[in-house]
């Protein structure tokens, strides 16, 4: 499925394909680590090959955040990203929306026997690039191999720890009536890029995943706007799922002005073709923020000054009319309840 | 494959089998969390359903340890353990041998479409039992579903963070000539239990995995013996792999007295039947420790006073005769080099 043209980046692969022995903890496992993973994202901590990586805790007072995600995206490489970069950015974003500065990541690979080592090399390199761009390291890793027919190329589980400095507290139950809801840009790009690419649908230019680290934008927001109630990166289930989680946690009504939610025309067309509501489609580089009304303009200004948020918008407000519900208000003045998506249509987009 | 008799513990399963929608982040994902995972190992942190779990850092000075392992053991349930307990103990042990007190774990499930929800429930319950016995919590989790034929029931990736208090430093390069090597008990039990059970080989009584948390034993050792050089839980690749890693890191020769390495007769017979050297077989509840000569007797005493180490033994010593090599000394006075195992024979034992 990964049919982008690329030249095998390993000039002298020790073997061409992953075998079960590569996952059995012996010599071949070591070779895979030494020739594929360490060159891609090695560092002094990983090079110790200890059972655990060690790291110092920041000197400033605060607490730890910890997160994990298993990535089973199919295809492994898609326009705008791949399994490696998606795992890094996805994990960093889960920390970021908690208000946590990333400290370190881990990587657990589950590889299907017969997977091409040069493809693995490519994914690992992409992971390394994403890590370097984000100034964070993988400090512990594991590799397992499963028999042919018991995997799908490879799966990757990344976990992350981050540091939440004192005073930051992101929680859905802090949302109050009167608050404003902001979104950092156009929605549904990751999910539709993967879906259309997987189904062989061609667009010119191709739909691109928005896969990116939100931490630089979040860092600015945390420094400038202490009042932020909660943030979320609306991945699986899209903004519909995140907004419903907010409504549930706060027992408030989240009212969203439909025409304020930015969707690229091409993505909108792809959604219409496939009969999918863009609100339920995954994003991998977008930020939902709920803030007190008086902070909304400042948050919008910071968003729009950042490359990740130039199309940011105030998309709605919180009130007490329909507790625990998300209401979409159309441009014609009509209303509809936005349910928690059931998700049947969009498997394996992350 | 999981043919132990058991009664489905979910009296009213919402559906009988996992579908792709259970992994898509919507309503069914929430139901799986609410009805299977939270009852099994829920806690106040996990119940917030945030993208990251939060935890406080211990007040004592120290540093963080972080580890990850993907578990693909087959079958999912085996004598002495299952995927859920193995993942918890395996991750705790990786922290323990680094000298780290466990703080929290994460869990990432990759489930194959069609997997029985009552089996998932059983594995999650077992995970919860192991967590409660170890007094540690899962504070972040993720669930993905892959299509039929792209998994094998389920895979589980657990990560852990722990706290290494100041003064503790476990590193293979601290090993010196004259040091003693200790082992906490009989070897090869986990790997042979899984292998023989998978191959339908029956023993009476059946071979049991040694799957257990080493932290209680390690905690005592750290408190009593500040001089410990390094510890390792010899999992994949067995003691042969761990000893070779020590030899490589220390540039010393590790000399092991073969008759001092305890192996249960039944396990020895199973190894002979399958033509496998017990030294290369995985353990999941055994500890290798290297200490200065003068500390060896104290370590042995502590081991033997602990339920996990009653068959502990001093199995060898470190010298400078064959740098970076592991030498087994037989009861007849002959010697052989113990190579790093290649691992062909023992896939998917963890």
mmCIF file with all atom_site columns, C-alpha atoms in Angstrom, chain A residues 64-152:
data_model
loop_
_atom_site.group_PDB
_atom_site.id
_atom_site.type_symbol
_atom_site.label_atom_id
_atom_site.label_alt_id
_atom_site.label_comp_id
_atom_site.label_asym_id
_atom_site.label_entity_id
_atom_site.label_seq_id
_atom_site.pdbx_PDB_ins_code
_atom_site.Cartn_x
_atom_site.Cartn_y
_atom_site.Cartn_z
_atom_site.occupancy
_atom_site.B_iso_or_equiv
_atom_site.pdbx_formal_charge
_atom_site.auth_seq_id
_atom_site.auth_comp_id
_atom_site.auth_asym_id
_atom_site.auth_atom_id
_atom_site.pdbx_PDB_model_num
ATOM 1  C CA . UNK A 1 64  ? 3.970  14.716  35.573 1.00 0.00 ? 64  UNK A CA 1
ATOM 2  C CA . UNK A 1 65  ? 1.677  13.967  32.656 1.00 0.00 ? 65  UNK A CA 1
ATOM 3  C CA . UNK A 1 66  ? 1.767  10.545  31.039 1.00 0.00 ? 66  UNK A CA 1
ATOM 4  C CA . UNK A 1 67  ? 0.043  9.339   27.900 1.00 0.00 ? 67  UNK A CA 1
ATOM 5  C CA . UNK A 1 68  ? 0.023  6.430   25.437 1.00 0.00 ? 68  UNK A CA 1
ATOM 6  C CA . UNK A 1 69  ? -1.333 5.763   21.954 1.00 0.00 ? 69  UNK A CA 1
ATOM 7  C CA . UNK A 1 70  ? -1.167 2.745   19.695 1.00 0.00 ? 70  UNK A CA 1
ATOM 8  C CA . UNK A 1 71  ? -0.970 3.663   16.026 1.00 0.00 ? 71  UNK A CA 1
ATOM 9  C CA . UNK A 1 72  ? -2.442 1.252   13.480 1.00 0.00 ? 72  UNK A CA 1
ATOM 10 C CA . UNK A 1 73  ? -2.926 3.695   10.594 1.00 0.00 ? 73  UNK A CA 1
ATOM 11 C CA . UNK A 1 74  ? -3.355 2.151   7.191  1.00 0.00 ? 74  UNK A CA 1
ATOM 12 C CA . UNK A 1 75  ? -1.621 2.838   4.827  1.00 0.00 ? 75  UNK A CA 1
ATOM 13 C CA . UNK A 1 76  ? 1.631  3.308   6.731  1.00 0.00 ? 76  UNK A CA 1
ATOM 14 C CA . UNK A 1 77  ? 2.610  6.253   4.531  1.00 0.00 ? 77  UNK A CA 1
ATOM 15 C CA . UNK A 1 78  ? 0.013  8.814   3.439  1.00 0.00 ? 78  UNK A CA 1
ATOM 16 C CA . UNK A 1 79  ? 0.082  12.349  2.044  1.00 0.00 ? 79  UNK A CA 1
ATOM 17 C CA . UNK A 1 80  ? 1.407  14.615  4.779  1.00 0.00 ? 80  UNK A CA 1
ATOM 18 C CA . UNK A 1 81  ? 2.781  11.972  7.115  1.00 0.00 ? 81  UNK A CA 1
ATOM 19 C CA . UNK A 1 82  ? 3.395  8.351   8.019  1.00 0.00 ? 82  UNK A CA 1
ATOM 20 C CA . UNK A 1 83  ? 3.242  5.999   10.993 1.00 0.00 ? 83  UNK A CA 1
ATOM 21 C CA . UNK A 1 84  ? 6.494  7.370   12.450 1.00 0.00 ? 84  UNK A CA 1
ATOM 22 C CA . UNK A 1 85  ? 5.709  11.077  12.368 1.00 0.00 ? 85  UNK A CA 1
ATOM 23 C CA . UNK A 1 86  ? 2.046  10.497  13.298 1.00 0.00 ? 86  UNK A CA 1
ATOM 24 C CA . UNK A 1 87  ? 3.056  8.590   16.444 1.00 0.00 ? 87  UNK A CA 1
ATOM 25 C CA . UNK A 1 88  ? 5.446  11.303  17.596 1.00 0.00 ? 88  UNK A CA 1
ATOM 26 C CA . UNK A 1 89  ? 3.078  14.213  16.928 1.00 0.00 ? 89  UNK A CA 1
ATOM 27 C CA . UNK A 1 90  ? 0.040  12.359  18.266 1.00 0.00 ? 90  UNK A CA 1
ATOM 28 C CA . UNK A 1 91  ? 1.772  11.624  21.557 1.00 0.00 ? 91  UNK A CA 1
ATOM 29 C CA . UNK A 1 92  ? 3.231  15.118  21.909 1.00 0.00 ? 92  UNK A CA 1
ATOM 30 C CA . UNK A 1 93  ? -0.246 16.563  21.260 1.00 0.00 ? 93  UNK A CA 1
ATOM 31 C CA . UNK A 1 94  ? -1.830 14.423  23.965 1.00 0.00 ? 94  UNK A CA 1
ATOM 32 C CA . UNK A 1 95  ? 0.721  15.862  26.402 1.00 0.00 ? 95  UNK A CA 1
ATOM 33 C CA . UNK A 1 96  ? 0.373  19.409  25.044 1.00 0.00 ? 96  UNK A CA 1
ATOM 34 C CA . UNK A 1 97  ? -3.397 19.602  25.510 1.00 0.00 ? 97  UNK A CA 1
ATOM 35 C CA . UNK A 1 98  ? -2.881 18.586  29.134 1.00 0.00 ? 98  UNK A CA 1
ATOM 36 C CA . UNK A 1 99  ? -0.619 21.643  29.406 1.00 0.00 ? 99  UNK A CA 1
ATOM 37 C CA . UNK A 1 100 ? 2.491  19.465  29.600 1.00 0.00 ? 100 UNK A CA 1
ATOM 38 C CA . UNK A 1 101 ? 5.875  20.274  28.117 1.00 0.00 ? 101 UNK A CA 1
ATOM 39 C CA . UNK A 1 102 ? 7.222  17.017  26.614 1.00 0.00 ? 102 UNK A CA 1
ATOM 40 C CA . UNK A 1 103 ? 10.085 15.351  28.520 1.00 0.00 ? 103 UNK A CA 1
ATOM 41 C CA . UNK A 1 104 ? 10.565 12.027  26.710 1.00 0.00 ? 104 UNK A CA 1
ATOM 42 C CA . UNK A 1 105 ? 8.853  9.366   24.612 1.00 0.00 ? 105 UNK A CA 1
ATOM 43 C CA . UNK A 1 106 ? 8.994  5.580   24.323 1.00 0.00 ? 106 UNK A CA 1
ATOM 44 C CA . UNK A 1 107 ? 8.390  3.447   21.228 1.00 0.00 ? 107 UNK A CA 1
ATOM 45 C CA . UNK A 1 108 ? 7.022  -0.118  21.045 1.00 0.00 ? 108 UNK A CA 1
ATOM 46 C CA . UNK A 1 109 ? 7.085  -1.662  17.561 1.00 0.00 ? 109 UNK A CA 1
ATOM 47 C CA . UNK A 1 110 ? 4.991  -4.710  16.619 1.00 0.00 ? 110 UNK A CA 1
ATOM 48 C CA . UNK A 1 111 ? 6.242  -5.809  13.207 1.00 0.00 ? 111 UNK A CA 1
ATOM 49 C CA . UNK A 1 112 ? 4.788  -8.456  10.916 1.00 0.00 ? 112 UNK A CA 1
ATOM 50 C CA . UNK A 1 113 ? 7.202  -11.092 9.704  1.00 0.00 ? 113 UNK A CA 1
ATOM 51 C CA . UNK A 1 114 ? 8.164  -10.343 6.105  1.00 0.00 ? 114 UNK A CA 1
ATOM 52 C CA . UNK A 1 115 ? 8.018  -6.557  6.453  1.00 0.00 ? 115 UNK A CA 1
ATOM 53 C CA . UNK A 1 116 ? 10.737 -4.913  4.349  1.00 0.00 ? 116 UNK A CA 1
ATOM 54 C CA . UNK A 1 117 ? 13.584 -3.636  6.486  1.00 0.00 ? 117 UNK A CA 1
ATOM 55 C CA . UNK A 1 118 ? 14.033 -0.626  4.208  1.00 0.00 ? 118 UNK A CA 1
ATOM 56 C CA . UNK A 1 119 ? 10.407 0.354   4.868  1.00 0.00 ? 119 UNK A CA 1
ATOM 57 C CA . UNK A 1 120 ? 10.965 0.010   8.593  1.00 0.00 ? 120 UNK A CA 1
ATOM 58 C CA . UNK A 1 121 ? 14.072 2.137   8.159  1.00 0.00 ? 121 UNK A CA 1
ATOM 59 C CA . UNK A 1 122 ? 12.025 4.785   6.406  1.00 0.00 ? 122 UNK A CA 1
ATOM 60 C CA . UNK A 1 123 ? 9.400  4.907   9.171  1.00 0.00 ? 123 UNK A CA 1
ATOM 61 C CA . UNK A 1 124 ? 12.086 5.034   11.857 1.00 0.00 ? 124 UNK A CA 1
ATOM 62 C CA . UNK A 1 125 ? 13.854 7.866   10.022 1.00 0.00 ? 125 UNK A CA 1
ATOM 63 C CA . UNK A 1 126 ? 10.608 9.786   9.788  1.00 0.00 ? 126 UNK A CA 1
ATOM 64 C CA . UNK A 1 127 ? 10.101 9.239   13.490 1.00 0.00 ? 127 UNK A CA 1
ATOM 65 C CA . UNK A 1 128 ? 13.624 10.553  14.100 1.00 0.00 ? 128 UNK A CA 1
ATOM 66 C CA . UNK A 1 129 ? 12.945 13.651  11.988 1.00 0.00 ? 129 UNK A CA 1
ATOM 67 C CA . UNK A 1 130 ? 9.746  14.386  13.907 1.00 0.00 ? 130 UNK A CA 1
ATOM 68 C CA . UNK A 1 131 ? 11.587 13.937  17.219 1.00 0.00 ? 131 UNK A CA 1
ATOM 69 C CA . UNK A 1 132 ? 14.422 16.260  16.211 1.00 0.00 ? 132 UNK A CA 1
ATOM 70 C CA . UNK A 1 133 ? 12.010 18.915  14.968 1.00 0.00 ? 133 UNK A CA 1
ATOM 71 C CA . UNK A 1 134 ? 10.182 18.664  18.302 1.00 0.00 ? 134 UNK A CA 1
ATOM 72 C CA . UNK A 1 135 ? 13.371 18.622  20.376 1.00 0.00 ? 135 UNK A CA 1
ATOM 73 C CA . UNK A 1 136 ? 12.384 15.452  22.253 1.00 0.00 ? 136 UNK A CA 1
ATOM 74 C CA . UNK A 1 137 ? 13.942 11.987  22.532 1.00 0.00 ? 137 UNK A CA 1
ATOM 75 C CA . UNK A 1 138 ? 12.799 8.373   22.608 1.00 0.00 ? 138 UNK A CA 1
ATOM 76 C CA . UNK A 1 139 ? 14.481 7.022   25.753 1.00 0.00 ? 139 UNK A CA 1
ATOM 77 C CA . UNK A 1 140 ? 13.127 3.457   25.852 1.00 0.00 ? 140 UNK A CA 1
ATOM 78 C CA . UNK A 1 141 ? 11.958 1.147   23.088 1.00 0.00 ? 141 UNK A CA 1
ATOM 79 C CA . UNK A 1 142 ? 10.895 -2.409  22.346 1.00 0.00 ? 142 UNK A CA 1
ATOM 80 C CA . UNK A 1 143 ? 10.497 -4.510  19.208 1.00 0.00 ? 143 UNK A CA 1
ATOM 81 C CA . UNK A 1 144 ? 8.327  -7.579  18.739 1.00 0.00 ? 144 UNK A CA 1
ATOM 82 C CA . UNK A 1 145 ? 7.749  -9.634  15.606 1.00 0.00 ? 145 UNK A CA 1
ATOM 83 C CA . UNK A 1 146 ? 4.531  -11.546 14.886 1.00 0.00 ? 146 UNK A CA 1
ATOM 84 C CA . UNK A 1 147 ? 3.979  -14.189 12.214 1.00 0.00 ? 147 UNK A CA 1
ATOM 85 C CA . UNK A 1 148 ? 2.854  -13.379 8.698  1.00 0.00 ? 148 UNK A CA 1
ATOM 86 C CA . UNK A 1 149 ? -0.906 -12.875 8.696  1.00 0.00 ? 149 UNK A CA 1
ATOM 87 C CA . UNK A 1 150 ? -0.988 -11.668 12.312 1.00 0.00 ? 150 UNK A CA 1
ATOM 88 C CA . UNK A 1 151 ? -0.154 -8.033  11.717 1.00 0.00 ? 151 UNK A CA 1
ATOM 89 C CA . UNK A 1 152 ? -0.310 -5.450  8.972  1.00 0.00 ? 152 UNK A CA 1
#
